[in-house]
XYZ file of C-alpha atoms in Angstrom:
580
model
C -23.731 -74.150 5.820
C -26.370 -75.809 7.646
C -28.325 -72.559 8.735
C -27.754 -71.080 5.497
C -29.772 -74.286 3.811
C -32.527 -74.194 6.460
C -32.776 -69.871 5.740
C -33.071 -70.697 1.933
C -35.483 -73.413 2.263
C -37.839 -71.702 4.733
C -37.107 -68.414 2.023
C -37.764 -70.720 -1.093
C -41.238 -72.568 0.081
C -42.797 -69.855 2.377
C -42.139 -66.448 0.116
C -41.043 -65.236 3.242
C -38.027 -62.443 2.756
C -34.380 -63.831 3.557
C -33.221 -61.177 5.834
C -36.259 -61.587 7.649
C -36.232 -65.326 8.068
C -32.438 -65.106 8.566
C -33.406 -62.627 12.150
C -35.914 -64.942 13.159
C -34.337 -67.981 13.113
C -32.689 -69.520 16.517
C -30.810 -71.574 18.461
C -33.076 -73.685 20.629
C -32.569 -74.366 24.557
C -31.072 -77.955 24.036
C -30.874 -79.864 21.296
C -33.718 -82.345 21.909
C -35.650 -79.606 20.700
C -33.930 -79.428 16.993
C -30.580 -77.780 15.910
C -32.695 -74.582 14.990
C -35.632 -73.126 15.835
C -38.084 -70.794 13.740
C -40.442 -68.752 16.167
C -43.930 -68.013 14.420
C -45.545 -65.605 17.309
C -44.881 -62.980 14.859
C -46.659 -64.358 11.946
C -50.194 -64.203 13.883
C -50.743 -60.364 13.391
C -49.880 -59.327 9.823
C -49.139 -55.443 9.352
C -49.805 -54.161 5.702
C -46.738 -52.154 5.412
C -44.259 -54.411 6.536
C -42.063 -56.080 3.885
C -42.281 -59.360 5.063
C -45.535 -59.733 3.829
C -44.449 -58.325 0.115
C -45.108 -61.979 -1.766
C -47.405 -63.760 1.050
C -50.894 -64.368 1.237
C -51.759 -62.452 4.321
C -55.486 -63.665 4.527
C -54.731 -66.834 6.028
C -52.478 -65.668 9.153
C -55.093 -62.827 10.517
C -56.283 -63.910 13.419
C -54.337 -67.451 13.522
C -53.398 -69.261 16.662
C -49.324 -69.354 16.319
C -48.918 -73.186 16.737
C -51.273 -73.132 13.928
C -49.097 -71.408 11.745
C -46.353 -73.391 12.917
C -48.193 -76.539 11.703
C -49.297 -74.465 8.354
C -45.595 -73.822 7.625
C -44.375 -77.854 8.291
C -47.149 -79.198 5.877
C -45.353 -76.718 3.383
C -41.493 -77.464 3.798
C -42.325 -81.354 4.687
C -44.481 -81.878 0.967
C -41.369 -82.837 -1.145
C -38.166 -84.579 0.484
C -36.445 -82.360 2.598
C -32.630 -81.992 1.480
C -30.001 -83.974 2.969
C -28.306 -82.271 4.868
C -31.800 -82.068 7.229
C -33.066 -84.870 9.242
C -36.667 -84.022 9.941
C -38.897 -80.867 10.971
C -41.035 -81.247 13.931
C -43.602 -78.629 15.725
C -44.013 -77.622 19.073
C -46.262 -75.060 19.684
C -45.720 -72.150 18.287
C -42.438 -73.312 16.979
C -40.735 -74.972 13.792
C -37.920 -77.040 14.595
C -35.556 -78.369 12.365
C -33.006 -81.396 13.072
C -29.939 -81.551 11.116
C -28.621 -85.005 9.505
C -26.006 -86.075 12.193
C -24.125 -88.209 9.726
C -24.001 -84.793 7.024
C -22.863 -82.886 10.252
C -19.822 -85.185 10.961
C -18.942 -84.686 7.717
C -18.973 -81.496 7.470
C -16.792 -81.321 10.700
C -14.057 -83.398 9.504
C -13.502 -81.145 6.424
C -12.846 -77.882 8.773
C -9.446 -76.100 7.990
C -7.263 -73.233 9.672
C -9.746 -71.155 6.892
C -13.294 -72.191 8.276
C -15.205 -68.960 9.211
C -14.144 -67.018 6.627
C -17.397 -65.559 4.754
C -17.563 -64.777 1.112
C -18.071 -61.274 0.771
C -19.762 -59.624 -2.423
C -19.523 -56.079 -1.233
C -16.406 -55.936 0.427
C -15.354 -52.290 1.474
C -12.392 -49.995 2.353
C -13.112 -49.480 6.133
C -11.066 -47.417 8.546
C -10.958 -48.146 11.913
C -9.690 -45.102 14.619
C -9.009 -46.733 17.764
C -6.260 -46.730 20.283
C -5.749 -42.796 21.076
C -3.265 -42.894 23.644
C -2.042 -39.309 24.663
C 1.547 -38.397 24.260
C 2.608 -37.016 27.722
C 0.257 -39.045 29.655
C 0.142 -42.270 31.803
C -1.819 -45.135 30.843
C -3.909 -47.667 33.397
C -5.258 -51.049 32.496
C -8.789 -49.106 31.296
C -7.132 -48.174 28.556
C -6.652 -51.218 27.387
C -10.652 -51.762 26.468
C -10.273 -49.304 23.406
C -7.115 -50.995 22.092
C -8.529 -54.212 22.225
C -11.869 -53.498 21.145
C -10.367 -51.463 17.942
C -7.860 -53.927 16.909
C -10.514 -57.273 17.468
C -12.979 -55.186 15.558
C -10.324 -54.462 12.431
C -9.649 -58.725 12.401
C -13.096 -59.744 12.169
C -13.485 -56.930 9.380
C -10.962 -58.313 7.484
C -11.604 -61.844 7.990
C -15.196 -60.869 6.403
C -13.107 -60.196 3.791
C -13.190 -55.836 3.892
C -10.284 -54.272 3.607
C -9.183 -52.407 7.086
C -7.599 -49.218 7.663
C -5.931 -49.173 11.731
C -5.616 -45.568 12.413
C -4.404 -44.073 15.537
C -4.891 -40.549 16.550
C -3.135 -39.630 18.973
C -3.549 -36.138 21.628
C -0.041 -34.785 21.232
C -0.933 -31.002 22.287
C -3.240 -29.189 25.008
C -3.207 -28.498 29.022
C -2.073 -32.195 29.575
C 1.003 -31.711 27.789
C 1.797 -28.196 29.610
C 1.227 -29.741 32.788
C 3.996 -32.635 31.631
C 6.260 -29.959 30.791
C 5.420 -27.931 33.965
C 6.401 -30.894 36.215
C 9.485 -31.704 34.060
C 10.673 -27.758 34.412
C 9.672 -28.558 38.176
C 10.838 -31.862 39.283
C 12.641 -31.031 42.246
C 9.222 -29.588 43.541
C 7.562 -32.968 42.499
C 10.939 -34.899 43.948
C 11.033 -36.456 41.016
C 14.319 -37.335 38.949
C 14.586 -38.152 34.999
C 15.357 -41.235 34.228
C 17.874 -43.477 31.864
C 15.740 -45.454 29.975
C 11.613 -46.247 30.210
C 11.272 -42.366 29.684
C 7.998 -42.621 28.147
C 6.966 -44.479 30.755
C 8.132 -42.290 33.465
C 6.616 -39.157 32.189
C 3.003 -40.552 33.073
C 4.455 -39.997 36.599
C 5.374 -36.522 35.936
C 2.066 -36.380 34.308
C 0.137 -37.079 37.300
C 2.342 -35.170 39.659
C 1.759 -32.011 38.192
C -1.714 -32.582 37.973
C -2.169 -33.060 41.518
C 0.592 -30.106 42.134
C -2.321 -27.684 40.147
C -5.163 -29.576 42.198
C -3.520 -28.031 45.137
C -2.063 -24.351 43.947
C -4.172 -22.091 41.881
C -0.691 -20.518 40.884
C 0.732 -23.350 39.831
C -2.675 -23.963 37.384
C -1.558 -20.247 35.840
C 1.579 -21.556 35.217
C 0.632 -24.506 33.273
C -1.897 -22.021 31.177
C 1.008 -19.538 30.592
C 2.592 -22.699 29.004
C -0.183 -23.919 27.219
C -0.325 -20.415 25.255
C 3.055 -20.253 24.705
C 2.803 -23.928 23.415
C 0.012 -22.628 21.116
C 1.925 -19.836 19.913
C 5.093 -22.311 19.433
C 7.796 -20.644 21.854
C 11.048 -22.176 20.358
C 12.428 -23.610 24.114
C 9.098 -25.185 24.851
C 8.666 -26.331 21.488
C 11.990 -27.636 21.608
C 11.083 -29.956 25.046
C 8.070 -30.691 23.410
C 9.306 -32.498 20.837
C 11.817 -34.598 22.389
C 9.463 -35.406 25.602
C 6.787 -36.383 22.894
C 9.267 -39.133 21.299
C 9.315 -40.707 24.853
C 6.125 -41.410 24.552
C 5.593 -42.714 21.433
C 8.316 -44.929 22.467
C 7.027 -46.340 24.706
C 3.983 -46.984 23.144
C 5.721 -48.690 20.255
C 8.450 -50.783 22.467
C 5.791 -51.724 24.743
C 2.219 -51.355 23.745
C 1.304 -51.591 20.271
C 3.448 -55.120 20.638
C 1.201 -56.412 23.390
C -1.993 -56.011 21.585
C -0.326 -57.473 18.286
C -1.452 -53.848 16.337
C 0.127 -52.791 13.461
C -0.758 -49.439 12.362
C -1.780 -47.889 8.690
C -1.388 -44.131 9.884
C -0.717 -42.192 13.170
C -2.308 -39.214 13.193
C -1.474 -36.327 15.857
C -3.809 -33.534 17.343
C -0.329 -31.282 16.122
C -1.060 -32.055 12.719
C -4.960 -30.901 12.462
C -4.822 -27.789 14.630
C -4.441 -25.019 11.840
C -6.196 -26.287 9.096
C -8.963 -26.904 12.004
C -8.878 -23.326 12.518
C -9.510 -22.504 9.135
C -12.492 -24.763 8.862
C -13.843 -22.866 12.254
C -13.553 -19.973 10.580
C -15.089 -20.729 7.424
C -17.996 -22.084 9.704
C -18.092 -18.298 11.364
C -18.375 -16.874 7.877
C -20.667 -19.191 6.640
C -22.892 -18.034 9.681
C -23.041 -21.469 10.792
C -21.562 -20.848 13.413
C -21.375 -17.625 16.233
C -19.614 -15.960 19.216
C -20.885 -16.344 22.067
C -18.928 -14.844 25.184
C -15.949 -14.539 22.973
C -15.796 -18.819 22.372
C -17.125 -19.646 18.597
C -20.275 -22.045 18.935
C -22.387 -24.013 16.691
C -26.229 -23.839 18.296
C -27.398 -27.072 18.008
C -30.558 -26.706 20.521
C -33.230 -27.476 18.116
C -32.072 -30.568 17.073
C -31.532 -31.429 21.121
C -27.947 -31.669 20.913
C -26.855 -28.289 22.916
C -24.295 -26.448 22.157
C -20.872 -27.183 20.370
C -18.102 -25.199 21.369
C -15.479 -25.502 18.245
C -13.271 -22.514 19.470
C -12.117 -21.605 23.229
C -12.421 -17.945 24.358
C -8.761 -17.422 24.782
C -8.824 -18.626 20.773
C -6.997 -21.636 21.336
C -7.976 -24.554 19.665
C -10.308 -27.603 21.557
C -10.644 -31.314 19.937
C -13.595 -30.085 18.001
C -11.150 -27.527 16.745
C -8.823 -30.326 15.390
C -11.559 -33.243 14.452
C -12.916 -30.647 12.071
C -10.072 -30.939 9.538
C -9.332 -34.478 10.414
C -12.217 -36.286 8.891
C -11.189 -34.230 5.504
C -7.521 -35.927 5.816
C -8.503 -39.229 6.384
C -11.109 -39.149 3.144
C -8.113 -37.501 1.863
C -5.455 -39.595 2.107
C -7.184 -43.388 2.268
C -11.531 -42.825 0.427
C -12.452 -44.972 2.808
C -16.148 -45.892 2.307
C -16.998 -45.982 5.855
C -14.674 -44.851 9.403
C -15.522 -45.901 12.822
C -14.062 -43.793 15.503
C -13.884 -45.728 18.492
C -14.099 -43.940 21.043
C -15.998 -44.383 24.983
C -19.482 -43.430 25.966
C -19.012 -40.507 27.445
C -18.017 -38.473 24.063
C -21.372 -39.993 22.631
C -22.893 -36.115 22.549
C -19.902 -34.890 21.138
C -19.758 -37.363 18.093
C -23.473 -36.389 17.367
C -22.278 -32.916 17.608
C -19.024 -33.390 15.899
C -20.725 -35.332 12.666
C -23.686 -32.495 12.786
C -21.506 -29.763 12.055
C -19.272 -31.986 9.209
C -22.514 -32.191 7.359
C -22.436 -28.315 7.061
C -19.049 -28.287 4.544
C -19.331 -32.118 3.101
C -21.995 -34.244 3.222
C -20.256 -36.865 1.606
C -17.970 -37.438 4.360
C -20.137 -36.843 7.308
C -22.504 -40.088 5.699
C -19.169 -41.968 6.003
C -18.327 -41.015 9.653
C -19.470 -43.297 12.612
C -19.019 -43.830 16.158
C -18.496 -47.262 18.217
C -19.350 -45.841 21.933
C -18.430 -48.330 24.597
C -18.720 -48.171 28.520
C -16.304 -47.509 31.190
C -13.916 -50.518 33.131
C -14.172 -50.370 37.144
C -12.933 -52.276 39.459
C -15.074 -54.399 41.833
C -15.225 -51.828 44.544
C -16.579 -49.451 42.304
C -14.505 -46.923 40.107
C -11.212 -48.234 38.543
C -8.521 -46.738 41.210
C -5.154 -44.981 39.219
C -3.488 -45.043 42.342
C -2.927 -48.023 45.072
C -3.284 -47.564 48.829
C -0.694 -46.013 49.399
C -1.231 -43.532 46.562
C 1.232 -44.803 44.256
C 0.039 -44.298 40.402
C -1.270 -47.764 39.293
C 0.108 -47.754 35.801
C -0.504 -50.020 32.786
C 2.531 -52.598 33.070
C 2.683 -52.757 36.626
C -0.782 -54.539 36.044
C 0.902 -56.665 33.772
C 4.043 -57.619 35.872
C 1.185 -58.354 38.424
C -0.791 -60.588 36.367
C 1.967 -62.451 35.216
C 3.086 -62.796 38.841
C -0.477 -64.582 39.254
C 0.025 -67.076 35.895
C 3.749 -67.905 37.047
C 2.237 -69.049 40.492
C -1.201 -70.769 38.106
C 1.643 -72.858 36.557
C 3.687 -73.266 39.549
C 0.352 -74.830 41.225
C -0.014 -77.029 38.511
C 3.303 -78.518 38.622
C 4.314 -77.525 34.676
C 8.048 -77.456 34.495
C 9.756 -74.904 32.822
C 12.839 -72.926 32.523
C 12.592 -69.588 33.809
C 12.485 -67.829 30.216
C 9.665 -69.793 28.869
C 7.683 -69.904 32.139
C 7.447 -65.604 31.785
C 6.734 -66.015 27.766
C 4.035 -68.310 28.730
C 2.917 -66.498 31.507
C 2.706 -62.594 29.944
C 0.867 -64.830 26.875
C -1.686 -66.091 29.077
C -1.776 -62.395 31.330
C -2.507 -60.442 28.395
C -4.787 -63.093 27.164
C -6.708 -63.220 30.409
C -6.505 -58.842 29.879
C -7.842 -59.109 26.013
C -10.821 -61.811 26.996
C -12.017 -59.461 29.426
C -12.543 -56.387 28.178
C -13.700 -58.418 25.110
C -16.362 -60.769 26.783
C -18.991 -58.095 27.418
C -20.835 -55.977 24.896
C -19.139 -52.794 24.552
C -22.502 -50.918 25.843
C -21.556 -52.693 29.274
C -19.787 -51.975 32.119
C -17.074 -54.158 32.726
C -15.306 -54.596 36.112
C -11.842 -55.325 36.311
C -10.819 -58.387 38.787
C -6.977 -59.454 38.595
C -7.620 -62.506 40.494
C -11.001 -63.463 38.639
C -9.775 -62.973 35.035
C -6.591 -65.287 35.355
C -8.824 -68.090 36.844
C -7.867 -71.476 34.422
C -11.613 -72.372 35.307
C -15.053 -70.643 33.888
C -15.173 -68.132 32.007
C -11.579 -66.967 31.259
C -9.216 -66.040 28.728
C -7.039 -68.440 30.567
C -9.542 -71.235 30.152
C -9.501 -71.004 27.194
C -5.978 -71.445 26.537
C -5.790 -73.974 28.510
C -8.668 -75.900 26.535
C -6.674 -75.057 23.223
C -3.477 -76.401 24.586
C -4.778 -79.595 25.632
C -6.459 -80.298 22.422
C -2.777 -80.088 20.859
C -1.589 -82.297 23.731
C -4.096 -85.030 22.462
C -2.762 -84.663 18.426
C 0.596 -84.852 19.515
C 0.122 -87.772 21.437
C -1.378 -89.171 18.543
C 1.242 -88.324 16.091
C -0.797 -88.288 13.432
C -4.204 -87.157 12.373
C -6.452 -88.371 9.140
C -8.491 -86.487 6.937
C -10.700 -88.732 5.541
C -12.128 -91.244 8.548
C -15.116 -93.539 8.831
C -18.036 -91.907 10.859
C -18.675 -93.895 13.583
C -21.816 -94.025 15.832
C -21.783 -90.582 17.316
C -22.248 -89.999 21.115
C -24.256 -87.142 22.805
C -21.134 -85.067 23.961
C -20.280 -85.776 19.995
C -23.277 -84.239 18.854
C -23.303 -81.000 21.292
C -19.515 -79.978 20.526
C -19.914 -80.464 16.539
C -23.110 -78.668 16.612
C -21.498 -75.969 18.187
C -18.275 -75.980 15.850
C -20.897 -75.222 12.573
C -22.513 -72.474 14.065
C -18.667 -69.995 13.770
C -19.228 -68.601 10.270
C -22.608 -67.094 11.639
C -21.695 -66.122 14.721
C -18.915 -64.141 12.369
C -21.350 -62.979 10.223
C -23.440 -61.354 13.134
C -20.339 -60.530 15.093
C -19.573 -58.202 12.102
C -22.722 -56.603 11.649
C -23.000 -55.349 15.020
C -19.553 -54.711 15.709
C -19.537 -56.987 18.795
C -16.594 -59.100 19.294
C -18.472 -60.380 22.850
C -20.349 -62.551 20.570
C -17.074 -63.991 19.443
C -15.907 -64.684 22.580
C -19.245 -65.914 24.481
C -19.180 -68.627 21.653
C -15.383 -69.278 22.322
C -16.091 -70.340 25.900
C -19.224 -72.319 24.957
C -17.794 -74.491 22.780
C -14.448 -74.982 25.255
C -17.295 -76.315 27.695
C -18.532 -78.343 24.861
C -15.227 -79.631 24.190
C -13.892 -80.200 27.486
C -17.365 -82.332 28.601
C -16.299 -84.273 25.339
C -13.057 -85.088 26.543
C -14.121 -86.373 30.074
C -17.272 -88.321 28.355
C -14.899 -89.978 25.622
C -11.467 -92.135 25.414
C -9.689 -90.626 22.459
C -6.702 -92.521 21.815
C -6.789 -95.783 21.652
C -10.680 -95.927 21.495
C -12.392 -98.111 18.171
C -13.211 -94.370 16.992
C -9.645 -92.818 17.234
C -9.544 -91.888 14.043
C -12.371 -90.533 14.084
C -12.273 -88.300 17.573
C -8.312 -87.194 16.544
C -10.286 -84.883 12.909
C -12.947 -83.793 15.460
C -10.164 -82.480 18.267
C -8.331 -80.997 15.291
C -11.125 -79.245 13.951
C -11.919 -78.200 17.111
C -8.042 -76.588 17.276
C -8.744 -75.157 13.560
C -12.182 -73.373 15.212
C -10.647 -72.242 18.674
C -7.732 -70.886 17.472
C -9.265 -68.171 14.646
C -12.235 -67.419 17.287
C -9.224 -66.686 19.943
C -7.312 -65.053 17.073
C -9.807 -62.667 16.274
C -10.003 -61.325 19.557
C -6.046 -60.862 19.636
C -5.549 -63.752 21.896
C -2.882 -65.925 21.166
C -2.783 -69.207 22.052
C -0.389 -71.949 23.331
C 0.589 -75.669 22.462
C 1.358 -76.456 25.712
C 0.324 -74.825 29.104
């Protein structure tokens, strides 16, 4: 509100263009120095072809010291009454600072509802978002987690821009890690392993691993897998047969266990299984079209002059690869859902492949390769270096036994902090707070950054946490329900410094949205999450609440607070809790 009236007037009085005004404009160190800052370094150097300078007079900046233009631009905005809702524009240097009316500000703060943040959108669109990708037949570590939550944190703030979201998962339900599942489960005495009752899905990430080590060691035991892999290929009833049922396990699991934690609700599952033959044919087409070639009996697309290598879309043996499959996938999903834009996310190191990939779409439809993109993010380690899938003494470190072991670590948080509980609602609490502590973390960084992974760090109820802020949401709603009762309309009072800071914060969440969205960046989300629970909590140790002459008055600004906190932890997946 208060940005957007500074953006208009600077766009309204200057002839400077909106977008441009909108990217310059900034939040200033502290806020002696103004609410918002506008920058005017790049004003001092006009370039002819750049469309800022469309409806300007560019004859006056060439040359110009930029404090001077700083100055040039206050005598403009400061000629007629400023609006209301702005307090005064000062300069320093090369800046222009503006100070928002305090008073207008309170205001505004006490009118926040569970629905502030969401943006009007003109040009909403049907967006599909491919995340999640967990392989039937596999295990799954705590890494995986940074895709699931990205994807499904991603889809939220899409929707709450007001787009309409597609969640699509596709899933690797075929290829040489399923043949060496069904190796190891044709071999388990040789891995002394033994099936089972329940938590089958589960269990055949073991097997998984097993065998993989088993073909690490024993070249024949790699021909073996192979021989099943071909058969698999060529559908051999038995193996088919094993397939299919070992397959359900795992997409059991996922669904009793995984898709719950993350709070993800699927549009479509899509399987490798599904995409292979009509791959095939597109591969072919490609081959006929003389697009693409053999090449030591494989079937490549030469994509050398355009530095992107070479894409391998058929294997050798004439088995299929995930090129194979992705080929006829982005034709089903335009297919079945028209989606006007898909983001595949998917990590870093498959950024040369999605270049590749969306290359060779071009060749049969345009249309859909304009649609395709890719969100790359980085890897999760832990803080000795790589992230470890085993423990010391080479146990497989799989995904809930991280959870049971963060939730170990809130129970004994709580325990430490005297909260009282009956045994049931001390683990609800704690697996809310240990997959909020997982979600916050492999949220808080920009996907193009490396996070590392520290159990003991990321359930810490101090800095910056998911925990923390929990914590800070739950004692927010200990205040109000103290209080019993909280007023809408209230008398501003005289506003104190810790006041000011947290309120200025709380008005800045429908841009942070806003910019969140455009780059795809939830960290921004969650960077501004744990700067205003600083905020807040510095308010609540500089102020008495209840039972102060401004009760009324502090009880709307801890509730709008709540109303802010909770949809900036909700669209990160994070749920929060009234009491902690």
């Amino acid at each position: 509100m208060f940005k957007q009236i500074i953006i208009e007037l600077l766009t309204e009085k200057t002839n400077l263009h909106q977008d441009e005004v909108e990217r310059l404009l900034e939040t200033p160190p502290n806020l002696e120095l103004g609410d918002y800052s506008f920058p005017c370094f790049s004003f001092a150097d006009p370039k002819n072809d750049d469309p800022m300078w469309e409806d300007v007079e560019k004859d006056f900046f060439i040359k110009k010291n930029p404090a001077d233009i700083a100055k040039h631009f206050h005598d403009i905005l400061t000629k007629n009454p400023l609006p209301k809702q702005i307090e005064k524009i000062e300069t320093k240097g090369p800046y222009l600072n503006f100070f928002i009316n305090k008073k207008e500000l309170a205001e505004a703060i006490t009118k926040i509802n569970e629905n502030f943040g969401k943006l009007k959108n003109n040009k909403k669109q049907k967006i599909m978002t491919e995340f999640c990708h967990l392989n039937t037949h596999k295990d799954m570590h705590i890494g995986h987690t940074r895709n699931i939550a990205l994807g499904e944190s991603i889809s939220r703030l899409l929707e709450f821009s007001g787009n309409k979201v597609i969640r699509t998962n596709y899933q690797g339900d075929i290829g040489m890690h399923v043949a060496k599942s069904l190796w190891g489960l044709q071999n388990l005495k040789k891995l002394k392993l033994k099936e089972p009752k329940d938590n089958k899905g589960k269990w055949l990430g073991l097997v998984y691993s097993a065998a993989g080590k088993a073909s690490e060691e024993n070249e024949e035991t790699m021909e073996e897998i192979n021989e099943i892999n071909k058969k698999l290929y060529k559908r051999d009833k038995k193996l088919t047969s094993l397939w299919k049922k070992t397959r359900q396990w795992s997409i059991n699991y996922f669904e009793k266990t995984v898709y719950p934690d993350f709070d993800v609700k699927f549009d479509r599952f899509y399987f490798e299984s599904e995409v292979q033959e009509k791959g095939l044919k597109i591969a072919n087409k490609l081959l006929k079209d003389n697009i693409a070639k053999m090449s030591k009996g494989a079937m490549i697309i030469d994509f050398e002059k355009d530095n992107l290598g070479i894409f391998i879309i058929l294997k050798s043996d004439k088995t299929s690869l995930y090129s194979t499959r992705d080929l006829y996938l982005a034709v089903l999903q335009n297919k079945e859902y028209h989606p006007d834009k898909i983001i595949h996310i998917v990590g870093s190191e498959h950024d040369l492949y999605f270049k590749q990939l969306f290359k060779t779409i071009e060749y049969y439809d345009k249309k859909i390769a304009e649609k395709e993109s890719h969100l790359s993010y980085a890897l999760v380690n832990s803080p000795t270096g790589k992230l470890k899938s085993r423990d010391d003494h080479g146990k497989k470190i799989l995904y809930d036994d991280t959870i049971k072991k963060l939730i170990n670590l809130a129970i004994k948080g709580m325990k430490d902090r005297k909260v009282k509980l009956s045994e049931k609602e001390l683990n609800k609490r704690a697996r809310t707070i240990a997959l909020g502590a997982v979600k916050y973390q492999m949220l808080s960084q920009s996907p193009n950054r490396v996070i590392i992974f520290d159990e003991k760090q990321i359930m810490s109820f101090e800095g910056n946490t998911g925990p923390y802020l929990q914590y800070s949401y739950a004692r927010a709603s200990s205040i109000i329900k103290k209080a019993k009762q909280v007023k809408h309309k209230v008398k501003i009072p005289n506003l104190t410094k810790s006041e000011i800071a947290l309120m200025s914060e709380m008005i800045k969440f429908p841009h942070i949205i806003k910019k969140a969205e455009q780059q795809l960046n939830p960290a921004l989300i969650a960077n501004y999450s744990y700067d205003l629970a600083k905020l807040f909590n510095e308010f609540y140790h500089s102020n008495k609440v209840i039972g102060s002459e401004e009760e009324l008055f502090r009880l709307r600004l801890i509730e709008s607070f709540r109303h802010t906190i909770k949809n900036s932890l909700s669209l990160l997946g994070i749920d929060v809790l009234e009491e902690m």
